[in-house]
XYZ file of C-alpha atoms in Angstrom:
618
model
C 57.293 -97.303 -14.889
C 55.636 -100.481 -13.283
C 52.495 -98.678 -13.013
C 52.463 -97.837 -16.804
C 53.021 -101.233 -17.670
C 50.412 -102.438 -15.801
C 48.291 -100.130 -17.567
C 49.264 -101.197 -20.817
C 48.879 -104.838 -20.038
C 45.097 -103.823 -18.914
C 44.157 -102.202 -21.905
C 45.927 -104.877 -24.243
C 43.381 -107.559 -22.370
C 40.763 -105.500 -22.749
C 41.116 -105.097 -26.677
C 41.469 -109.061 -27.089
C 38.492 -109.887 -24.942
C 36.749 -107.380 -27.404
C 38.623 -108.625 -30.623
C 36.805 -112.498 -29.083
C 33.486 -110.790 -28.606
C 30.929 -109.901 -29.191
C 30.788 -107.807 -25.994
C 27.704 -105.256 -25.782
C 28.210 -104.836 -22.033
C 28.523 -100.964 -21.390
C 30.176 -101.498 -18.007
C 33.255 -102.745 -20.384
C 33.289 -100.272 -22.297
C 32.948 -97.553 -19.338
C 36.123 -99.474 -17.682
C 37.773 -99.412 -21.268
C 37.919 -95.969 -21.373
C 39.471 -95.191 -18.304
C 42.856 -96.728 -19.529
C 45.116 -94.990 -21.950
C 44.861 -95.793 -25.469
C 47.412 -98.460 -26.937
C 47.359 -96.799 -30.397
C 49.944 -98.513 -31.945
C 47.982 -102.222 -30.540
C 44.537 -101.749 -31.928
C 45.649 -100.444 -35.164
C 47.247 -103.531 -35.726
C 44.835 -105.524 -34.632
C 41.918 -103.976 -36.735
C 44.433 -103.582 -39.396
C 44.326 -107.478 -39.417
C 40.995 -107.790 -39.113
C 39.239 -108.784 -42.938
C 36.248 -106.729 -43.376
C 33.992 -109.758 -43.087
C 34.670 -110.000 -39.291
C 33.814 -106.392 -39.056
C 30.222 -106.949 -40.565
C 30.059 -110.528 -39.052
C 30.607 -112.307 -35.861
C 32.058 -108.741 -34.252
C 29.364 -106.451 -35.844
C 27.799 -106.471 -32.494
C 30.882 -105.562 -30.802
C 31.858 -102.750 -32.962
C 28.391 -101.525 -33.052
C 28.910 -101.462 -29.050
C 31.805 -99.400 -29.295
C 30.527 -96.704 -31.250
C 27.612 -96.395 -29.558
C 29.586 -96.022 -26.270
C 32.399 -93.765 -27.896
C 29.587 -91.197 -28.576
C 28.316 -91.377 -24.981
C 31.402 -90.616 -23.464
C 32.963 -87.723 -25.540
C 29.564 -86.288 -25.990
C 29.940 -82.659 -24.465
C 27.744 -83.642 -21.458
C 30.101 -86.485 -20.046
C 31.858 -85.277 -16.801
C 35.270 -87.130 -17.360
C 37.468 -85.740 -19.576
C 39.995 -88.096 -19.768
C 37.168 -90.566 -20.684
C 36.623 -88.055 -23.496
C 39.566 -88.204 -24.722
C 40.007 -92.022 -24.659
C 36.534 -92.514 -26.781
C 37.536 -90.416 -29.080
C 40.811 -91.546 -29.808
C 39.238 -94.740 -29.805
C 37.000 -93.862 -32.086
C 39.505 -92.553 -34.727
C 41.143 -95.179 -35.168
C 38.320 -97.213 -35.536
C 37.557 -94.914 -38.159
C 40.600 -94.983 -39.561
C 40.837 -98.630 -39.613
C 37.636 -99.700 -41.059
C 37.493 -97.047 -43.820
C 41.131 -98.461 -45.334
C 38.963 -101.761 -46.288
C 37.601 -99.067 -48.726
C 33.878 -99.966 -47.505
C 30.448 -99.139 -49.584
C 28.264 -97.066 -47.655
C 26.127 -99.943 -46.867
C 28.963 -101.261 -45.039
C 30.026 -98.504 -42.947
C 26.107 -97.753 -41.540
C 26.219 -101.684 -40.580
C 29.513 -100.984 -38.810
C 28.833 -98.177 -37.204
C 25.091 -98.200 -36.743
C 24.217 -101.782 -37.173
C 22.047 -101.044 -39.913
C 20.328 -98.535 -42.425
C 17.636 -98.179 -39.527
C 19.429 -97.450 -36.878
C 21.636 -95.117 -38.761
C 20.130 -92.208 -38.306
C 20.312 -92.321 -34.690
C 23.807 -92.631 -34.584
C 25.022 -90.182 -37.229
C 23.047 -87.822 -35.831
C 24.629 -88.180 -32.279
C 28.291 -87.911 -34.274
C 27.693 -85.097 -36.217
C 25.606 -83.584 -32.890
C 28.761 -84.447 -30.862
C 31.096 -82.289 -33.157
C 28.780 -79.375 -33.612
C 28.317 -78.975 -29.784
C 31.919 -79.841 -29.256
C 34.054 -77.436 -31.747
C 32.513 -74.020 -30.665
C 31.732 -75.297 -26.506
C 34.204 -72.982 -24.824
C 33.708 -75.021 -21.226
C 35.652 -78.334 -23.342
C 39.311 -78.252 -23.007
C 41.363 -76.830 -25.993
C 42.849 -80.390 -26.655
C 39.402 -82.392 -26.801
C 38.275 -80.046 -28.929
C 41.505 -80.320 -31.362
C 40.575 -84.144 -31.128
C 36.862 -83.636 -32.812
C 38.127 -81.775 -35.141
C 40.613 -84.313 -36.542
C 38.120 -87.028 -36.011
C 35.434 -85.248 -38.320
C 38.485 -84.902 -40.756
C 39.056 -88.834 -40.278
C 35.460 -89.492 -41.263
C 34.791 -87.516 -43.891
C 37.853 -88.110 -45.536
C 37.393 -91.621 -45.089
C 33.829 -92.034 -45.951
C 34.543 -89.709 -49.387
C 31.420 -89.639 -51.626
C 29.826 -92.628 -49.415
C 26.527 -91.849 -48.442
C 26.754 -91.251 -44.704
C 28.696 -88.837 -45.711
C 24.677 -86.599 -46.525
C 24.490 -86.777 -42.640
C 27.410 -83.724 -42.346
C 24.944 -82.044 -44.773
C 22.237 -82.502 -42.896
C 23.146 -80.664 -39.917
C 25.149 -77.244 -40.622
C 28.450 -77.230 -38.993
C 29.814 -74.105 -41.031
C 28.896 -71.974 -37.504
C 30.605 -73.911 -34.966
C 33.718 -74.294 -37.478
C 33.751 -70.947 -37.764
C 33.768 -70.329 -33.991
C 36.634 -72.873 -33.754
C 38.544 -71.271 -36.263
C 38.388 -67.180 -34.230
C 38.676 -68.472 -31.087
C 41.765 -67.251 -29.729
C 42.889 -70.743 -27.697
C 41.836 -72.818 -30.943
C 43.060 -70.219 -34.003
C 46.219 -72.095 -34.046
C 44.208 -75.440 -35.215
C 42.794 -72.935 -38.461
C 45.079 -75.168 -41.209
C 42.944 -78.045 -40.096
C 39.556 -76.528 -39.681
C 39.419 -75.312 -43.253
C 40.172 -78.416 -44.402
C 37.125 -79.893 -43.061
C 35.436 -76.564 -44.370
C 36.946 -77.461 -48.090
C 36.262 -81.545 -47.729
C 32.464 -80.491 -46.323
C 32.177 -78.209 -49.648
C 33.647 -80.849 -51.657
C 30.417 -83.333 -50.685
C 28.266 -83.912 -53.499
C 28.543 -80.447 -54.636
C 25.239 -79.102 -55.467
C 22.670 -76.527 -54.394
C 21.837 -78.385 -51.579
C 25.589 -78.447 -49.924
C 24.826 -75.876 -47.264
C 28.910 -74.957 -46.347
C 29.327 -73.931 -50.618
C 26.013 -72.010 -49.875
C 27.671 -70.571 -46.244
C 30.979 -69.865 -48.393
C 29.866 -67.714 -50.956
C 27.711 -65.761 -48.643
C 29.973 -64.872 -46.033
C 31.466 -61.426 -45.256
C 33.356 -62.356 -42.523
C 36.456 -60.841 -42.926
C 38.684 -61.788 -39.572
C 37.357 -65.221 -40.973
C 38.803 -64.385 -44.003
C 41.964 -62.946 -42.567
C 42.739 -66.492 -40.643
C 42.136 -68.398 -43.619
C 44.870 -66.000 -45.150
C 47.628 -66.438 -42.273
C 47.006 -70.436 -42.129
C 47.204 -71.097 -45.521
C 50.251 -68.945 -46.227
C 52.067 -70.677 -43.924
C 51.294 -73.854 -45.127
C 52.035 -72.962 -48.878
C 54.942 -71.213 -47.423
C 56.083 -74.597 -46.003
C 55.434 -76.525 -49.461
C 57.683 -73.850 -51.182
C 60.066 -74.334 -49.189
C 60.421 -78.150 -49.448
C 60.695 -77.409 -53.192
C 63.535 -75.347 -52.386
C 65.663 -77.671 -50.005
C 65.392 -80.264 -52.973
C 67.663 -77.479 -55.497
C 68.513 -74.037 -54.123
C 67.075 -72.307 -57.096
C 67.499 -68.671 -56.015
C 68.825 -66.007 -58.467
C 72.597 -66.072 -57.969
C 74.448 -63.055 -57.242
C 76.857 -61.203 -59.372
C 79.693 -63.239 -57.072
C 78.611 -66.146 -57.384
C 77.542 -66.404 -60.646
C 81.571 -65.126 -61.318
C 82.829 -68.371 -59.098
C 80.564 -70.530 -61.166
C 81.619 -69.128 -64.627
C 85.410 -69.691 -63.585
C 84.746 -73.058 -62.180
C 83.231 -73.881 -66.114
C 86.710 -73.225 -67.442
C 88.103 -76.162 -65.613
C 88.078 -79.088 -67.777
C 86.743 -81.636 -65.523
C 83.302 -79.478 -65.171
C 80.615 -80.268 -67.536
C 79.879 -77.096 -70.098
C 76.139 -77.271 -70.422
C 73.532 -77.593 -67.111
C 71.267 -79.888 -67.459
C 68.275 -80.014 -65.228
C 68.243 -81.811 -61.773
C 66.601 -85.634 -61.999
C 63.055 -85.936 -62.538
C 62.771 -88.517 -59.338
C 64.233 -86.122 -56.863
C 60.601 -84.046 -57.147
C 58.265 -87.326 -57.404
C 57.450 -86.727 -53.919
C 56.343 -83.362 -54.465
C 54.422 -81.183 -53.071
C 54.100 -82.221 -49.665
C 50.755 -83.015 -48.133
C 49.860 -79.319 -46.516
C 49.972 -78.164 -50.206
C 46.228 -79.778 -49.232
C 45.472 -76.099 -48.442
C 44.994 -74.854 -51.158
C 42.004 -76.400 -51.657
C 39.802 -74.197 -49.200
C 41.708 -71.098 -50.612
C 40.132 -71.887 -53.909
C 37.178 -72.470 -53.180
C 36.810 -68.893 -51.068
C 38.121 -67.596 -54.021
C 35.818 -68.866 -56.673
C 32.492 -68.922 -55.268
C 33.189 -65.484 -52.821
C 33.093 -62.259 -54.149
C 35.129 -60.268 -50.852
C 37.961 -63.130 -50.527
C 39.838 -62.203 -53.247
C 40.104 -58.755 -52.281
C 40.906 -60.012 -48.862
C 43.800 -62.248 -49.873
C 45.309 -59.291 -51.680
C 44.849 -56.525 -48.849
C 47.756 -55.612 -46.639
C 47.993 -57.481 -43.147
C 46.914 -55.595 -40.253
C 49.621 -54.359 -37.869
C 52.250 -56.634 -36.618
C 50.242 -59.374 -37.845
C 52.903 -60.268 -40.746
C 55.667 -62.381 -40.127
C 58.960 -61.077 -41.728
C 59.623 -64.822 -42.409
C 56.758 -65.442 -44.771
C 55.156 -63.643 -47.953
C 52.070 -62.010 -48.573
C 49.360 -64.582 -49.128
C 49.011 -63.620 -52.917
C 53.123 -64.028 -53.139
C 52.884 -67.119 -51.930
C 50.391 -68.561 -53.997
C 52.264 -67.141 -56.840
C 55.561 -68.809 -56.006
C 53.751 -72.209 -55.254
C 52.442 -72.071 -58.387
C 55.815 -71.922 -60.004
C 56.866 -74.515 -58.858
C 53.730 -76.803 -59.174
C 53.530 -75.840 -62.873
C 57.431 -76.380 -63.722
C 57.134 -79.824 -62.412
C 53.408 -81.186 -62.756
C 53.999 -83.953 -65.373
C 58.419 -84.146 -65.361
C 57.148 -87.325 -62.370
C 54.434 -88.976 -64.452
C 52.447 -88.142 -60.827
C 48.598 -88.097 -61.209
C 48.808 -86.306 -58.049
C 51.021 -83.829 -59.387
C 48.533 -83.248 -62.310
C 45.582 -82.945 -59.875
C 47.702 -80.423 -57.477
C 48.931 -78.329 -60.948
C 45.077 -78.125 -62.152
C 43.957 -76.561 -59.187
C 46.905 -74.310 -58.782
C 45.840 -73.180 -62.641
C 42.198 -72.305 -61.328
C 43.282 -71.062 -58.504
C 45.219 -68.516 -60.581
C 42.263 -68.430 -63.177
C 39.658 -67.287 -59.924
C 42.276 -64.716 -59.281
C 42.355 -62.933 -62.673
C 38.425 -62.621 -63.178
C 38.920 -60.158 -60.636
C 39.322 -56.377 -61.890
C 40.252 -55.521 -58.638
C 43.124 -58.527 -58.367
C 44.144 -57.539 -61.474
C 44.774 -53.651 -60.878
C 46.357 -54.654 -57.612
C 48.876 -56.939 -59.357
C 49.282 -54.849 -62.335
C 51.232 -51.937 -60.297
C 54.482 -52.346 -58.959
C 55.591 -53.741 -55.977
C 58.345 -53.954 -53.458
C 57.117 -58.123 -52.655
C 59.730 -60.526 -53.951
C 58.029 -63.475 -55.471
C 60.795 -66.309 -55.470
C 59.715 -67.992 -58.980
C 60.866 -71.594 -59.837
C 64.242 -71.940 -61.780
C 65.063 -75.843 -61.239
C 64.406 -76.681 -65.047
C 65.641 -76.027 -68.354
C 65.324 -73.151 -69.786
C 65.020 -71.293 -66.610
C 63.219 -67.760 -66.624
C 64.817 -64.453 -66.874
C 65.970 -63.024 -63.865
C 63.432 -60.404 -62.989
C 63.687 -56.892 -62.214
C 63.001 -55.019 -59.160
C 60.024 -53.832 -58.222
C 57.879 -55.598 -61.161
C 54.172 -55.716 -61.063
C 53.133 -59.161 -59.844
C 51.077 -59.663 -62.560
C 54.414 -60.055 -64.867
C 55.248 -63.402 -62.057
C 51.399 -64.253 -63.067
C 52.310 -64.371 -66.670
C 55.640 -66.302 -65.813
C 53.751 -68.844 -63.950
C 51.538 -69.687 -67.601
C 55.122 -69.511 -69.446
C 56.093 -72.346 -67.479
C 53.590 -74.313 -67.476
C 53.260 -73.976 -71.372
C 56.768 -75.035 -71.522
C 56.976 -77.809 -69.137
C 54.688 -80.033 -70.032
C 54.130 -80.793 -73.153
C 54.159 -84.807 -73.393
C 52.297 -87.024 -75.637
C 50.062 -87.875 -73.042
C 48.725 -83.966 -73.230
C 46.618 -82.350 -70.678
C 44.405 -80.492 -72.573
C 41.900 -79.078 -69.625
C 45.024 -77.678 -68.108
C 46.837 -76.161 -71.368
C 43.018 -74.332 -71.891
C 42.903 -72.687 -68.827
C 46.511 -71.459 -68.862
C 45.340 -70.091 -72.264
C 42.097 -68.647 -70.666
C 44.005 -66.834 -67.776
C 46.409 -65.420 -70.229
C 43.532 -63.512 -72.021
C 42.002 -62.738 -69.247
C 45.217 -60.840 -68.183
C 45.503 -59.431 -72.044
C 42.132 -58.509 -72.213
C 41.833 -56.658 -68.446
C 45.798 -54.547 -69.539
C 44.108 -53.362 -72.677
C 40.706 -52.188 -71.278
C 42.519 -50.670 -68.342
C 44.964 -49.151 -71.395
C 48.223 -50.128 -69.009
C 51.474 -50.915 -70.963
C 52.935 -53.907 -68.827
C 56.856 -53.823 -68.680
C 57.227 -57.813 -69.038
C 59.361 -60.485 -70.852
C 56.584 -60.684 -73.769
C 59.234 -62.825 -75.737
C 58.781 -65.313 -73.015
C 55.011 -65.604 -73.355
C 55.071 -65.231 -77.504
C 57.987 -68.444 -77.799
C 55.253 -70.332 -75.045
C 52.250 -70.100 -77.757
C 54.277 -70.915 -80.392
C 55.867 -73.446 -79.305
C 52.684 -74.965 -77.856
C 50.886 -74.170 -81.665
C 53.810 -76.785 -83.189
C 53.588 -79.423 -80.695
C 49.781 -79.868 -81.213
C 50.444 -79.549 -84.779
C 53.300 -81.890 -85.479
C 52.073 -84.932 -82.491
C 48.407 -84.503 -83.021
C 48.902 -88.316 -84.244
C 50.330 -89.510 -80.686
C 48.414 -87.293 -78.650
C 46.560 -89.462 -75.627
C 43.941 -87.001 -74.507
C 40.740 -87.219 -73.131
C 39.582 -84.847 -76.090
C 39.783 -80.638 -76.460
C 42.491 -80.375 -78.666
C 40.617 -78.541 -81.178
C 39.502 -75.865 -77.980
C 42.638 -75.389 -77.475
C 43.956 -74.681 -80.793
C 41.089 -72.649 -81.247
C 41.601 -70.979 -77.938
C 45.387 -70.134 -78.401
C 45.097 -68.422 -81.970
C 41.988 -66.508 -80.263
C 44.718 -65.005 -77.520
C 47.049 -64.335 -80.504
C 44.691 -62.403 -81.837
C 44.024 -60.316 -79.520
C 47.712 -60.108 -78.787
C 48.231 -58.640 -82.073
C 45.243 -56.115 -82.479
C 46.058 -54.681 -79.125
C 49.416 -54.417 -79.688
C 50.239 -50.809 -79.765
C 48.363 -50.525 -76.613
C 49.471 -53.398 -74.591
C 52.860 -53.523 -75.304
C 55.578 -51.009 -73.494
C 57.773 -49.922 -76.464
C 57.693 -49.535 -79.965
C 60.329 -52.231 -80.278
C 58.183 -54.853 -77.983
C 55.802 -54.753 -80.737
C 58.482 -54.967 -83.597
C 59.523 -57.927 -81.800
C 56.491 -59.283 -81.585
C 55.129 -59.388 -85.439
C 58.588 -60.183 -86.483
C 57.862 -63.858 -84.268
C 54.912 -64.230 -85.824
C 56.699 -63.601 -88.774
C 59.377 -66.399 -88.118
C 56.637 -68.481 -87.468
C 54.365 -68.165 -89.898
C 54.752 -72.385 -90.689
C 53.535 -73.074 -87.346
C 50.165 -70.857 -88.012
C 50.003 -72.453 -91.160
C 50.015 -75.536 -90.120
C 47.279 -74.680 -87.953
C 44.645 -74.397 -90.875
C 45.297 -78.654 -91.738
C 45.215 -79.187 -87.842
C 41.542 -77.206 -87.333
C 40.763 -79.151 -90.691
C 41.534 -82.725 -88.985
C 39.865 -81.835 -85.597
C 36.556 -80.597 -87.696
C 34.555 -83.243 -87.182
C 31.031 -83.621 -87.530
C 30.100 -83.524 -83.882
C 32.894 -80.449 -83.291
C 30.447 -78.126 -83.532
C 28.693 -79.264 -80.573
C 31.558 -79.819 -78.270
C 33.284 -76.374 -78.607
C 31.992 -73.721 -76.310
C 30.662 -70.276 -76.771
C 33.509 -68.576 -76.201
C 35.999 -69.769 -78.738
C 33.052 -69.689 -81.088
C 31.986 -66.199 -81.614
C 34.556 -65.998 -84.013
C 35.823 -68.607 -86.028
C 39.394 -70.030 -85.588
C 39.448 -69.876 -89.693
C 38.689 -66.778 -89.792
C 41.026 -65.664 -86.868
C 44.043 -67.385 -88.273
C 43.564 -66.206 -91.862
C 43.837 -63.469 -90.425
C 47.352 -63.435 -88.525
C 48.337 -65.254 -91.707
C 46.890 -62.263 -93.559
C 49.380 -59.790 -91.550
C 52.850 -62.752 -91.400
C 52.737 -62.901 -95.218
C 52.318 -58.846 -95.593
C 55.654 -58.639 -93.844
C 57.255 -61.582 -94.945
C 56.613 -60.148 -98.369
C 58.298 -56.755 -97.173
C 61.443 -58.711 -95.887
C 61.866 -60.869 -99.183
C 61.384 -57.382 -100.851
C 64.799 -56.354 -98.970
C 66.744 -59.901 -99.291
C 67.747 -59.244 -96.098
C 70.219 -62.157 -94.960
C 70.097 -61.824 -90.982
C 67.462 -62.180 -88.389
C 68.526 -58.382 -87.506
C 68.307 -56.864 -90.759
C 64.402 -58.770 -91.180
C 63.768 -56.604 -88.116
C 64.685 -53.687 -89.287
C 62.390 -54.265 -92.178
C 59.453 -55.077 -89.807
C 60.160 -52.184 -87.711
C 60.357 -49.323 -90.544
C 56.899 -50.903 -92.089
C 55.187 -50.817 -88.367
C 56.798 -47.425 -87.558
C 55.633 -45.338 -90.985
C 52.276 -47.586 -91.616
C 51.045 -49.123 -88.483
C 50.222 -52.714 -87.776
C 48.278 -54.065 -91.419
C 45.588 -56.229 -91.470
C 44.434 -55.731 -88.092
C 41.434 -53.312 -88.967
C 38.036 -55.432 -88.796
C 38.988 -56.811 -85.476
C 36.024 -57.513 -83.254
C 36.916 -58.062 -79.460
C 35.675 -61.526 -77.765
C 35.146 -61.619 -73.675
C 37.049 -63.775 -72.058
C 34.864 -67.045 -70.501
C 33.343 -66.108 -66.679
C 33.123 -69.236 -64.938
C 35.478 -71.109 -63.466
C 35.164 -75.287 -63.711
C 34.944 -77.458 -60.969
C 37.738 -79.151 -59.777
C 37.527 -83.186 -58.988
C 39.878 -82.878 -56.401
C 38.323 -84.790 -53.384
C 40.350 -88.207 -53.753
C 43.676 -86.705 -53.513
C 42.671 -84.121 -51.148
C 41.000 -86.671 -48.789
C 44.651 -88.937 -48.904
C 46.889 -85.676 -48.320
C 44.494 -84.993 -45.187
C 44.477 -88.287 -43.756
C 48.180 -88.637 -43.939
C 48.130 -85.188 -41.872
C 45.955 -87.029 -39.250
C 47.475 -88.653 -36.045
């Protein structure tokens, strides 16, 4: 005990004889380094530094320290405790100096001492991690150290540019290394990371690791980004969970709750849990996702990798498939994106959406997930209207579907996020289109999905006024009566049952104000540089002439129910039904199918991705 404060006391002098600088002796900083770090000390004293001192009277100092922080972790230096003092050292230096939020001008004079001298010492750092993740001969825990100090940097430094010296020299090989080597697999969560924040650089042409992604065929590489990630998603379920037990109740239970109404001290109708209990939400390894998309959008063999069947005792009866996972993440992220008013929420909800979008592009995903399976996907049910309880064994492209249903319904505010509502919209035709090439009947809760377009159709229609957007309303309006036309050409081979389909015209039929309403909205958005904006896809055939006509077939039945004066919702079904059943669907003839869009956007994701990481950092 006296020893280790003696030790403390030693290192303590030593930071404020450096904090008085400037000291450039390298004896001091060789004797610095063989005392144990006071962490908790020079955070708080760099922490109080302003970022003047930094780039004046102690520039000299701190320039010293790097310099010698380099030296002694490099792979070459014999002392490994020394290594692991420099670079702890060095992180928090890091740390420190990028939460003044510095330009890049100010982190090569900080580091380097200058714009000419940077090049020297940026290429030692990034030489020191390459030769230090994949070096065998460096213990396991130095090596975990580099790591998290490359994460430090880069997630510090964000678009800066010193950040173009990670380009420069290709770490995807070494990260790689780290990430199958058996002592240092279990670091994989945070490897990737630094894979997905390297990607994330400037993306261009010239980033070498989105090059390195979409060329790889590595599939045990593929396999450990699998096993990490699920368990990190697993974990971010989970925390959704312990907020409201949302599982499906049991036939017992949901007895006991039914008798408990009848008491006259319990409230009659449930109302959904507070919106602040979630503002937290998701936790930081949700992060994770991140590399998983990427793999997924840019690499042609991940998908099918995410979706394949672990190898032999390699899944853990405690978490899902990878695929289930991401499916029950996405629940919840979509149920509760905007209920906190979080931008981070937002961010984390429109990459879960293109996530799901790289996912359906993929015939193969797509067969996989349209057969049945024995893989419970555990699907949000903490808000108002909650979804049907499924069945067993339902494809997982029906909790796909579900996913889209809730985010449809959840989030529709004033201030409207129109990017996100598209590519909901774009996945669901995507799934539509793929069920009717592949001619498969899906056995789903169609009802859910039809009252989801509608209801999105009326909100843009009656609060176009109050809408705050960034723009795309008109896409999206154009983009949603697109789906519902294809909906309703393809009915008789999408749907599962003759009465699936009556059940479907006969909404459209209930709704035939919303579509109307439609034709004055397309009318407002019409303006003269429209035409520009919209894209391709939603303009190979006209909105107009889409929704005249669905109007075309409404009015044919509504005509055909007011022919019957039939006075109940049942009996106006029975009227749709006999028409379908002895005529077939009208109006539906000159239909000309439309692709669904190919490419998936990029997602501006690196702020909030670089915060979740650091937070994950020591």
């Amino acid at each position: 005990m006296r020893r280790s404060s003696v030790l403390q006391s030693k290192v303590v002098v030593a930071y404020t004889k450096f904090l008085r600088g400037p000291i450039e002796d390298s004896a001091f900083y060789a004797e610095l380094f063989t005392l144990e770090v006071d962490r908790g000390h020079l955070q708080a004293e760099l922490n109080a530094l302003p970022t003047e001192v930094f780039l004046g009277s102690l520039k000299p100092s701190f320039n010293a320290l790097v310099r010698a922080c380099l030296q002694h972790a490099s792979a070459a230096a014999p002392s490994n405790d020394a290594k692991r003092h420099a670079l702890e050292t060095l992180s928090i230096l890091t740390r420190c100096f990028f939460a003044k939020t510095p330009t890049g001008f100010e982190v090569m004079e900080v580091f380097a001492g200058g714009v000419n001298q940077s090049d020297a010492v940026f290429t030692n750092f990034t030489a020191l991690i390459n030769e230090s993740l994949a070096n065998e001969d460096i213990p396991v825990d130095i090596r975990h150290q580099v790591l998290q100090l490359a994460l430090i940097f880069m997630c510090g430094v964000g678009q800066l540019s010193p950040g173009a010296y990670f380009l420069r020299r290709d770490l995807y090989p070494s990260i790689v290394s780290f990430i199958k080597a058996p002592e240092t697999e279990i670091y994989t969560f945070e490897a990737i990371l630094l894979l997905a924040v390297l990607a994330n650089f400037h993306k261009s042409k010239q980033n070498p690791y989105l090059q390195r992604i979409s060329e790889s065929e590595d599939k045990d590489l593929m396999r450990k980004i699998c096993w990490a990630s699920n368990f990190a998603l697993d974990a971010v379920v989970k925390a959704y969970q312990e907020i409201v037990d949302d599982d499906v109740q049991t036939l017992a239970s949901t007895f006991g709750s039914m008798i408990s109404m009848l008491r006259p001290d319990r409230a009659l109708t449930p109302v959904d849990p507070p919106k602040e209990l979630f503002k937290s939400q998701p936790i930081e390894a949700c992060v994770v996702l991140l590399p998983v998309f990427e793999f997924l959008r840019t690499n042609l063999t991940f998908p099918l990798a995410l979706i394949s069947p672990p190898e032999e005792g390699a899944k853990s009866s405690a978490v899902s498939s990878p695929w289930s996972t991401i499916l029950s993440l996405s629940s919840y992220l979509l149920t509760h994106a905007s209920s906190t008013s979080s931008p981070r929420a937002i961010v984390y909800a429109n990459l879960c959406l293109n996530t799901l979008f790289t996912l359906v592009r993929n015939d193969g995903v797509l067969f996989s997930f349209s057969q049945p399976s024995d893989e419970r996907i555990r699907l949000c049910r903490q808000r108002l209207p909650v979804l049907p309880a499924p069945a067993a064994r339902r494809p997982p492209l029906c909790a796909l579907l579900d996913c889209c249903v809730l985010w449809l319904r959840h989030n529709l505010h004033k201030k409207l996020e129109v990017q996100s509502y598209t590519t909901c919209i774009w996945i669901c035709y995507r799934v539509v289109w793929f069920l009717n090439k592949a001619h498969i009947r899906l056995e789903y809760t169609w009802q859910e999905l039809w009252s989801a377009l509608i209801g999105l159709l009326a909100f843009l229609s009656s609060k176009l006024d109050s809408l705050t957007t960034t723009g795309g309303v008109e896409q999206l309006a154009r983009a949603t009566i697109l789906l519902l036309d294809l909906c309703l050409a393809k009915c008789e081979t999408l749907l599962p049952t003759p009465q699936t389909i009556h059940q479907f015209v006969y909404e459209l039929v209930r709704s035939s104000s919303v579509l109307e309403a439609q034709l004055s909205l397309l009318k407002a958005l019409a303006l003269p540089q429209a035409a520009e904006r919209r894209t391709s896809w939603t303009d190979e055939q006209p909105a107009e002439m889409l929704l005249a006509r669905l109007l075309g077939t409404t009015e044919f039945y509504q005509k055909k129910v007011a022919e019957s004066r039939s006075q109940s919702a049942k009996g106006a079904m029975r009227v749709v039904a006999a028409e379908i059943d002895r005529d077939g669907l009208q109006g539906m003839r000159d239909f000309r199918e439309t692709e669904p869009p190919g490419e998936v956007a990029e997602v501006t994701f690196s702020r909030f991705a670089c915060s979740d990481v650091l937070s994950l950092m020591p």
